[in-house]
Coordinates of C-alpha atoms in Angstrom, one line a residue:
G25 CA -10.7 34.7 -15.0
L26 CA -8.6 34.8 -11.9
M27 CA -10.4 33.2 -9.0
D28 CA -13.9 33.5 -8.0
R29 CA -13.9 35.7 -5.0
Q30 CA -17.5 35.7 -4.6
A31 CA -17.9 31.9 -4.9
L32 CA -21.0 30.7 -3.1
G33 CA -22.6 34.1 -2.9
L34 CA -20.1 34.9 -0.1
H35 CA -16.9 37.0 -0.2
W36 CA -13.2 35.4 -0.2
D37 CA -10.8 38.2 1.1
L38 CA -7.7 36.6 -0.9
Q39 CA -5.2 38.9 -2.2
D40 CA -5.8 40.3 -5.7
D41 CA -3.0 39.0 -7.8
L42 CA -3.0 35.7 -6.2
R43 CA -4.1 32.5 -7.5
F44 CA -4.6 30.6 -4.2
L45 CA -4.2 26.9 -4.4
N46 CA -3.5 25.9 -1.0
H47 CA -6.9 25.6 0.8
G48 CA -5.9 22.2 2.4
S49 CA -3.2 23.5 4.4
F50 CA -5.0 26.0 6.8
G51 CA -8.4 26.7 5.2
L52 CA -10.0 30.0 4.5
A53 CA -13.1 31.6 6.2
P54 CA -15.5 33.7 4.0
R55 CA -15.9 37.4 5.4
E56 CA -19.6 36.6 6.3
L57 CA -18.1 34.1 8.8
L58 CA -15.6 36.4 10.1
R59 CA -18.4 39.1 10.7
W60 CA -20.3 36.6 12.4
R61 CA -17.5 35.6 14.7
F62 CA -16.9 39.2 15.6
E63 CA -20.3 39.9 16.4
L64 CA -20.2 36.8 18.8
L65 CA -16.8 38.2 20.4
T66 CA -18.5 41.5 20.9
Q67 CA -21.5 39.5 22.6
I68 CA -18.9 37.6 25.0
E69 CA -17.3 41.1 26.0
R70 CA -20.7 42.3 27.3
D71 CA -20.7 40.0 29.9
P72 CA -18.0 37.1 29.8
V73 CA -19.1 35.3 33.1
A74 CA -22.7 35.1 31.6
F75 CA -21.4 33.8 28.2
L76 CA -18.5 31.6 29.2
V77 CA -20.3 30.2 32.4
D78 CA -23.9 30.0 31.9
R79 CA -24.5 30.0 28.2
L80 CA -21.4 28.0 26.8
P81 CA -22.2 24.4 27.4
S82 CA -25.5 24.5 25.5
D83 CA -24.2 26.8 23.0
L84 CA -21.2 23.8 22.7
Q85 CA -24.0 21.1 22.6
E86 CA -25.8 22.9 19.8
S87 CA -22.7 23.0 17.7
R88 CA -22.0 19.3 18.3
Q89 CA -25.2 18.4 17.3
A90 CA -24.8 20.1 13.8
L91 CA -21.6 18.3 13.5
A92 CA -23.0 15.0 14.4
A93 CA -25.6 15.2 11.9
L94 CA -23.0 16.1 9.2
I95 CA -20.5 13.5 10.1
G96 CA -22.8 10.4 10.6
A97 CA -22.1 10.3 14.7
R98 CA -23.9 10.8 17.6
A99 CA -23.2 14.0 19.7
E100 CA -22.3 12.1 23.1
Q101 CA -19.3 10.5 20.7
L102 CA -18.0 13.9 20.0
A103 CA -15.8 16.3 21.7
F104 CA -14.3 19.6 20.5
V105 CA -10.3 20.0 20.6
P106 CA -8.1 22.9 19.3
S107 CA -6.4 20.8 16.4
T108 CA -6.2 17.4 14.9
T109 CA -2.7 17.3 16.3
Y110 CA -3.9 18.0 19.9
G111 CA -6.5 15.1 19.4
L112 CA -4.1 12.8 18.2
N113 CA -1.6 13.5 20.9
E114 CA -4.2 12.9 23.4
L115 CA -5.1 9.8 21.9
L116 CA -1.7 8.3 21.7
Q117 CA -0.6 9.5 25.3
R118 CA -3.6 7.9 26.6
L119 CA -3.6 4.6 25.2
D120 CA -2.8 3.0 28.5
D121 CA -3.7 -0.5 27.8
V122 CA -1.3 -1.1 24.8
P123 CA 1.7 -3.0 26.2
P124 CA 5.4 -1.7 26.0
G125 CA 6.9 -3.8 23.0
S126 CA 3.9 -3.2 20.6
E127 CA 4.2 -1.9 17.3
I128 CA 2.2 1.3 15.8
L129 CA 2.2 1.1 12.1
M130 CA 1.5 4.0 9.9
L131 CA 2.1 5.0 6.1
D132 CA 5.3 6.6 5.0
Q133 CA 2.9 9.4 3.8
G134 CA 1.6 10.1 7.2
Y135 CA 1.6 13.7 8.2
N136 CA 5.1 15.0 9.8
A137 CA 3.5 16.3 13.0
T138 CA 1.7 13.1 13.3
A139 CA 4.8 10.8 12.8
N140 CA 6.7 13.1 15.3
L141 CA 4.0 12.7 17.9
A142 CA 3.7 8.9 17.4
R143 CA 7.7 8.8 18.1
F144 CA 7.2 10.8 21.3
A145 CA 4.3 8.3 22.6
A146 CA 6.2 5.2 21.4
D147 CA 9.4 6.3 23.4
Q148 CA 7.2 7.3 26.5
H149 CA 5.4 3.8 26.4
G150 CA 8.1 1.5 25.2
W151 CA 6.4 1.1 21.7
H152 CA 8.0 0.6 18.5
L153 CA 6.6 2.8 15.4
R154 CA 7.1 1.5 12.3
Q155 CA 6.3 3.0 8.8
V156 CA 4.5 1.1 5.9
A157 CA 5.7 2.3 2.5
V158 CA 2.9 3.5 0.1
P159 CA 3.7 1.3 -3.0
L160 CA 3.6 4.1 -5.6
P161 CA 2.2 4.4 -8.3
L162 CA -1.0 2.7 -7.1
Q163 CA -3.3 0.9 -9.4
D164 CA -5.8 0.0 -7.0
P165 CA -6.5 1.1 -3.5
L166 CA -6.5 -2.6 -2.0
E167 CA -2.6 -2.5 -2.7
L168 CA -2.6 0.0 0.7
V169 CA -4.3 -2.8 2.5
E170 CA -2.0 -5.4 1.1
A171 CA 1.0 -3.2 2.0
F172 CA -0.2 -3.2 5.7
V173 CA -0.9 -6.9 5.8
A174 CA 2.6 -7.5 4.5
A175 CA 4.0 -5.2 7.2
W176 CA 1.9 -6.7 10.1
S177 CA 3.7 -8.7 12.7
P178 CA 2.5 -10.3 15.9
A179 CA 3.6 -7.3 17.8
T180 CA 1.3 -4.9 15.9
R181 CA -1.3 -3.3 18.2
V182 CA -2.0 0.1 16.9
L183 CA -2.9 1.2 12.9
L184 CA -2.4 5.1 12.8
L185 CA -4.3 6.1 9.3
D186 CA -4.5 8.9 7.5
H187 CA -7.9 9.5 6.0
I188 CA -6.5 11.6 3.1
T189 CA -2.7 11.9 3.1
S190 CA -0.9 15.3 3.2
P191 CA 2.1 14.7 0.7
G192 CA 0.4 12.5 -2.0
A193 CA -3.6 13.7 -1.5
L194 CA -4.7 10.0 -1.5
V195 CA -7.9 9.1 0.0
L196 CA -7.4 5.8 1.8
P197 CA -9.5 2.7 1.7
L198 CA -10.6 3.7 5.3
A199 CA -13.1 0.9 5.5
A200 CA -11.2 -2.2 4.4
L201 CA -8.2 -0.5 6.8
I202 CA -10.3 -0.4 9.8
K203 CA -11.8 -4.0 9.0
L204 CA -8.1 -5.5 8.8
G205 CA -7.2 -3.7 12.2
R206 CA -10.7 -5.0 14.0
E207 CA -10.1 -8.6 12.6
R208 CA -6.6 -8.6 14.0
G209 CA -7.5 -6.9 17.1
A210 CA -5.6 -3.7 16.8
V211 CA -6.7 -0.2 17.8
V212 CA -7.4 1.7 14.8
L213 CA -6.9 5.6 15.0
V214 CA -7.7 7.9 12.1
D215 CA -6.1 11.2 11.4
G216 CA -8.9 12.9 9.6
A217 CA -7.4 16.1 9.2
H218 CA -8.4 16.7 5.6
G219 CA -11.8 14.4 6.0
P220 CA -14.7 16.6 7.4
G221 CA -16.1 18.8 4.4
S222 CA -13.9 17.1 1.6
V223 CA -15.4 13.8 1.6
P224 CA -18.9 12.3 2.7
L225 CA -18.3 10.9 6.3
D226 CA -20.3 8.1 8.3
L227 CA -18.3 7.6 11.5
E228 CA -21.1 5.2 12.8
A229 CA -20.5 3.1 9.8
L230 CA -16.9 3.2 9.4
C231 CA -16.6 2.7 13.6
P232 CA -12.8 3.0 14.0
D233 CA -11.7 3.4 17.5
A234 CA -11.1 7.0 17.3
Y235 CA -11.1 9.9 14.5
V236 CA -9.9 13.0 14.8
G237 CA -10.8 15.8 12.2
N238 CA -10.3 19.6 11.5
L239 CA -13.3 22.2 11.0
H240 CA -11.0 24.8 9.7
K241 CA -10.0 23.3 6.5
W242 CA -12.9 22.1 4.3
L243 CA -15.7 23.5 6.6
C244 CA -14.3 27.0 6.8
C245 CA -14.4 27.5 10.4
P246 CA -12.1 29.8 12.1
R247 CA -8.4 28.2 12.7
G248 CA -8.5 26.3 16.0
S249 CA -11.3 24.1 15.5
A250 CA -11.1 20.5 15.2
F251 CA -13.1 17.4 17.0
L252 CA -12.3 13.9 18.3
W253 CA -14.7 11.2 17.7
V254 CA -14.6 8.1 19.9
R255 CA -16.4 4.9 20.1
R256 CA -17.6 3.7 23.2
P257 CA -16.5 2.8 25.7
W258 CA -13.6 5.1 25.0
Q259 CA -15.4 8.3 26.0
E260 CA -15.9 6.7 29.7
R261 CA -12.2 6.7 30.2
L262 CA -10.6 9.1 27.9
R263 CA -9.3 12.2 29.4
P264 CA -8.1 15.4 27.7
L265 CA -4.3 16.5 27.9
V266 CA -5.3 19.6 30.0
I267 CA -7.1 18.5 33.2
S268 CA -9.1 21.0 34.5
H269 CA -12.7 22.3 36.0
G270 CA -14.3 19.3 34.5
A271 CA -12.8 16.6 36.5
N272 CA -14.9 17.5 39.9
A273 CA -17.9 19.5 38.5
P274 CA -21.2 18.1 39.0
L275 CA -22.5 16.2 36.1
P276 CA -25.9 18.1 34.8
A277 CA -28.8 15.8 34.1
S278 CA -28.0 15.3 30.4
G279 CA -24.3 15.6 30.4
S280 CA -21.3 13.5 30.5
R281 CA -17.8 13.5 32.1
F282 CA -16.3 13.3 28.6
H283 CA -17.9 16.6 27.8
L284 CA -17.6 18.5 30.9
E285 CA -13.8 17.9 30.8
H286 CA -13.2 18.4 27.2
D287 CA -15.3 21.6 26.7
W288 CA -13.1 23.2 29.1
I289 CA -9.5 23.0 29.0
G290 CA -8.7 26.5 30.2
T291 CA -9.9 29.9 29.1
A292 CA -9.9 30.3 25.5
D293 CA -11.7 31.6 22.8
P294 CA -14.8 29.2 22.0
T295 CA -15.9 30.9 18.6
P296 CA -14.0 28.4 16.6
W297 CA -16.2 25.4 18.0
L298 CA -19.3 27.6 18.0
A299 CA -19.2 28.4 14.6
V300 CA -20.1 25.1 13.0
P301 CA -23.9 25.7 12.2
E302 CA -23.2 29.3 10.9
A303 CA -20.3 27.8 8.6
L304 CA -22.5 25.1 7.6
R305 CA -25.3 27.5 6.8
L306 CA -23.1 29.8 4.8
L307 CA -21.5 26.9 2.6
G308 CA -25.2 25.9 1.9
P309 CA -27.4 23.1 2.1
D310 CA -25.9 20.7 -0.7
L311 CA -22.5 20.0 0.9
T312 CA -22.4 16.9 -1.3
S313 CA -22.8 18.4 -4.7
L314 CA -19.8 21.1 -3.3
M315 CA -17.6 18.2 -2.5
E316 CA -18.2 16.7 -5.9
R317 CA -17.5 20.0 -7.7
H318 CA -14.1 20.4 -5.8
H319 CA -13.3 16.5 -6.7
R320 CA -14.1 17.3 -10.4
L321 CA -11.9 20.4 -10.4
A322 CA -8.7 18.8 -9.0
Q323 CA -9.2 15.7 -11.4
Q324 CA -9.2 18.4 -14.4
G325 CA -6.4 20.0 -12.7
Q326 CA -4.4 16.9 -12.3
A327 CA -5.0 16.1 -16.0
L328 CA -3.7 19.2 -17.0
L329 CA -0.4 19.2 -15.1
L330 CA 0.4 15.8 -15.8
E331 CA 0.0 16.4 -19.5
A332 CA 2.0 19.6 -19.1
L333 CA 4.9 17.6 -17.5
K334 CA 4.3 14.3 -19.6
I335 CA 4.3 12.3 -16.3
N336 CA 2.0 9.6 -15.2
R337 CA -0.7 10.0 -12.3
L338 CA 0.3 8.6 -8.8
A339 CA -3.2 6.9 -8.0
P340 CA -6.5 6.1 -9.5
S341 CA -8.8 9.1 -9.5
G342 CA -11.2 7.7 -7.0
M343 CA -8.3 7.9 -4.4
Q344 CA -8.7 11.7 -4.7
A345 CA -10.9 14.4 -3.3
A346 CA -10.5 18.0 -3.3
M347 CA -6.7 17.9 -3.5
A348 CA -4.5 16.4 -6.0
A349 CA -0.4 15.7 -6.1
I350 CA 2.1 15.6 -8.8
P351 CA 5.2 13.8 -8.4
L352 CA 8.2 15.8 -8.6
P353 CA 11.8 14.7 -8.9
P354 CA 13.3 14.2 -5.1
V355 CA 14.6 16.4 -2.5
G356 CA 18.1 17.2 -3.4
V357 CA 17.8 16.8 -7.1
L358 CA 15.0 19.7 -7.3
D359 CA 14.9 22.3 -4.4
G360 CA 11.3 22.3 -3.4
V361 CA 11.5 25.5 -1.3
A362 CA 12.6 27.4 -4.6
L363 CA 9.9 26.0 -6.8
Q364 CA 7.4 27.2 -4.2
R365 CA 9.2 30.6 -4.1
C366 CA 9.2 30.7 -7.9
L367 CA 5.5 29.9 -8.1
L368 CA 4.9 32.4 -5.8
L369 CA 6.6 35.3 -7.4
R370 CA 4.2 34.4 -10.4
G371 CA 1.2 34.5 -8.3
F372 CA 0.5 30.8 -7.4
Q373 CA 0.2 29.9 -3.7
L374 CA 0.9 26.0 -3.4
P375 CA 3.1 23.8 -1.5
V376 CA 5.7 21.4 -2.3
I377 CA 5.5 18.5 0.5
P378 CA 8.3 16.2 0.8
L379 CA 7.6 12.6 2.3
A380 CA 9.7 13.4 5.4
P381 CA 11.0 16.8 5.9
H382 CA 14.8 17.8 6.4
R383 CA 15.9 14.8 4.7
S384 CA 17.6 14.5 1.2
G385 CA 16.6 11.9 -1.5
V386 CA 13.1 11.5 -0.5
P387 CA 10.0 11.7 -2.9
Q388 CA 8.4 15.1 -3.0
F389 CA 4.9 16.3 -4.4
L390 CA 3.4 19.6 -5.9
R391 CA 0.0 19.4 -4.1
F392 CA -3.0 21.5 -5.1
S393 CA -6.2 22.1 -3.4
C394 CA -9.6 23.3 -5.2
F395 CA -12.2 24.9 -3.2
A396 CA -15.1 26.7 -4.4
Y397 CA -13.5 29.9 -5.0
N398 CA -11.0 28.3 -7.7
T399 CA -11.5 28.2 -11.1
L400 CA -10.4 26.0 -14.1
S401 CA -8.4 28.9 -15.5
D402 CA -6.4 29.0 -12.3
L403 CA -5.1 25.4 -13.1
Q404 CA -4.7 26.0 -16.9
E405 CA -2.4 28.9 -16.1
L406 CA -0.6 26.7 -13.4
A407 CA 0.0 24.1 -16.1
E408 CA 1.2 26.6 -18.6
V409 CA 3.9 28.1 -16.6
L410 CA 5.0 25.0 -14.6
P411 CA 7.2 23.4 -17.1
A412 CA 9.2 26.8 -17.6
V413 CA 9.3 27.1 -13.6
L414 CA 10.7 23.5 -13.0
A415 CA 13.4 24.3 -15.8
E416 CA 14.4 27.5 -14.3
V417 CA 14.7 26.0 -10.8
K418 CA 17.0 23.1 -12.0
T419 CA 19.2 25.6 -13.7
V420 CA 19.6 27.7 -10.7
Q421 CA 20.7 24.6 -9.1
A422 CA 22.9 23.6 -11.6
A423 CA 24.4 26.9 -11.8

């Protein structure tokens, strides 16, 4: 039937008449986690000073350790940040050893906010941002590595990579791309907004220069929780964008300046960061099989939609995780906003994502996410209505 609102033995408080196929945009927390959070907020209010001054540092360390175990990292290399976007801003604005005239390479499928922040940092530092076109349709993930090799120039100093792209929902061949950056002496920064909880992660083995990931998407933490992982010797010199008390606080015996500075960037609600152990407990001990289940459902859904529209896939199914995307006619030929609205009127919440916003003629994609509460019938019904809705939107445009 319509959505499994008791998936994983939890309560997902989704609107009754909605098929929600967009976990990837902002995530979703089960009611049990919201209750846990409310209880913690209530505890904080009993004595905010005792909690925020005395208890918070050790609670954050406990949360970091739970996260470290999940993503193949060491707790000392991890800092919590408010969002992936914040973490990437920090990394790019603090890259002081990349000389003016250097070049940043990123994919044309890079996230719009990330492209904006890269342009901003490039303007500040005198760098050039170049976008590498994803050669769609892809037959083999290594074609992406070849695209970067072809775009490389003597000035290339930074690779800014998505782990999983937003518009096309493509899982990049990260290990091969990091190796390329290493061999050619470039700094490799990974935008892992969709990585944690949707694909297995081993950051020690991958070893980019830095990886930023969200905890509110596929790990269902409250929004406002993300992490920054940096390889040594970065954490000795990386400062947060907000300088606060940590800059001159005395170092505890087992602590680091990196943690002291990142753990306090001003008064905020720490519960999104502290939720990691509880979120992992609620999602259950076998996160790997949950990831596989999402991946399987995304593959089944994609097959149904491609068949309904009689079109071909964008990339091999191995380049997919919990999300999949279907190519649509370009912006200007098809009104993506109208399509999204028409689908919502029929009870389907999912995004149409253009390669670059606010521009005509660019490719756009219909992207759907699969989480535990999604069922095959949600996708079957989408496949049934999609051809008619597309025809309707086109007719409206013609009229």
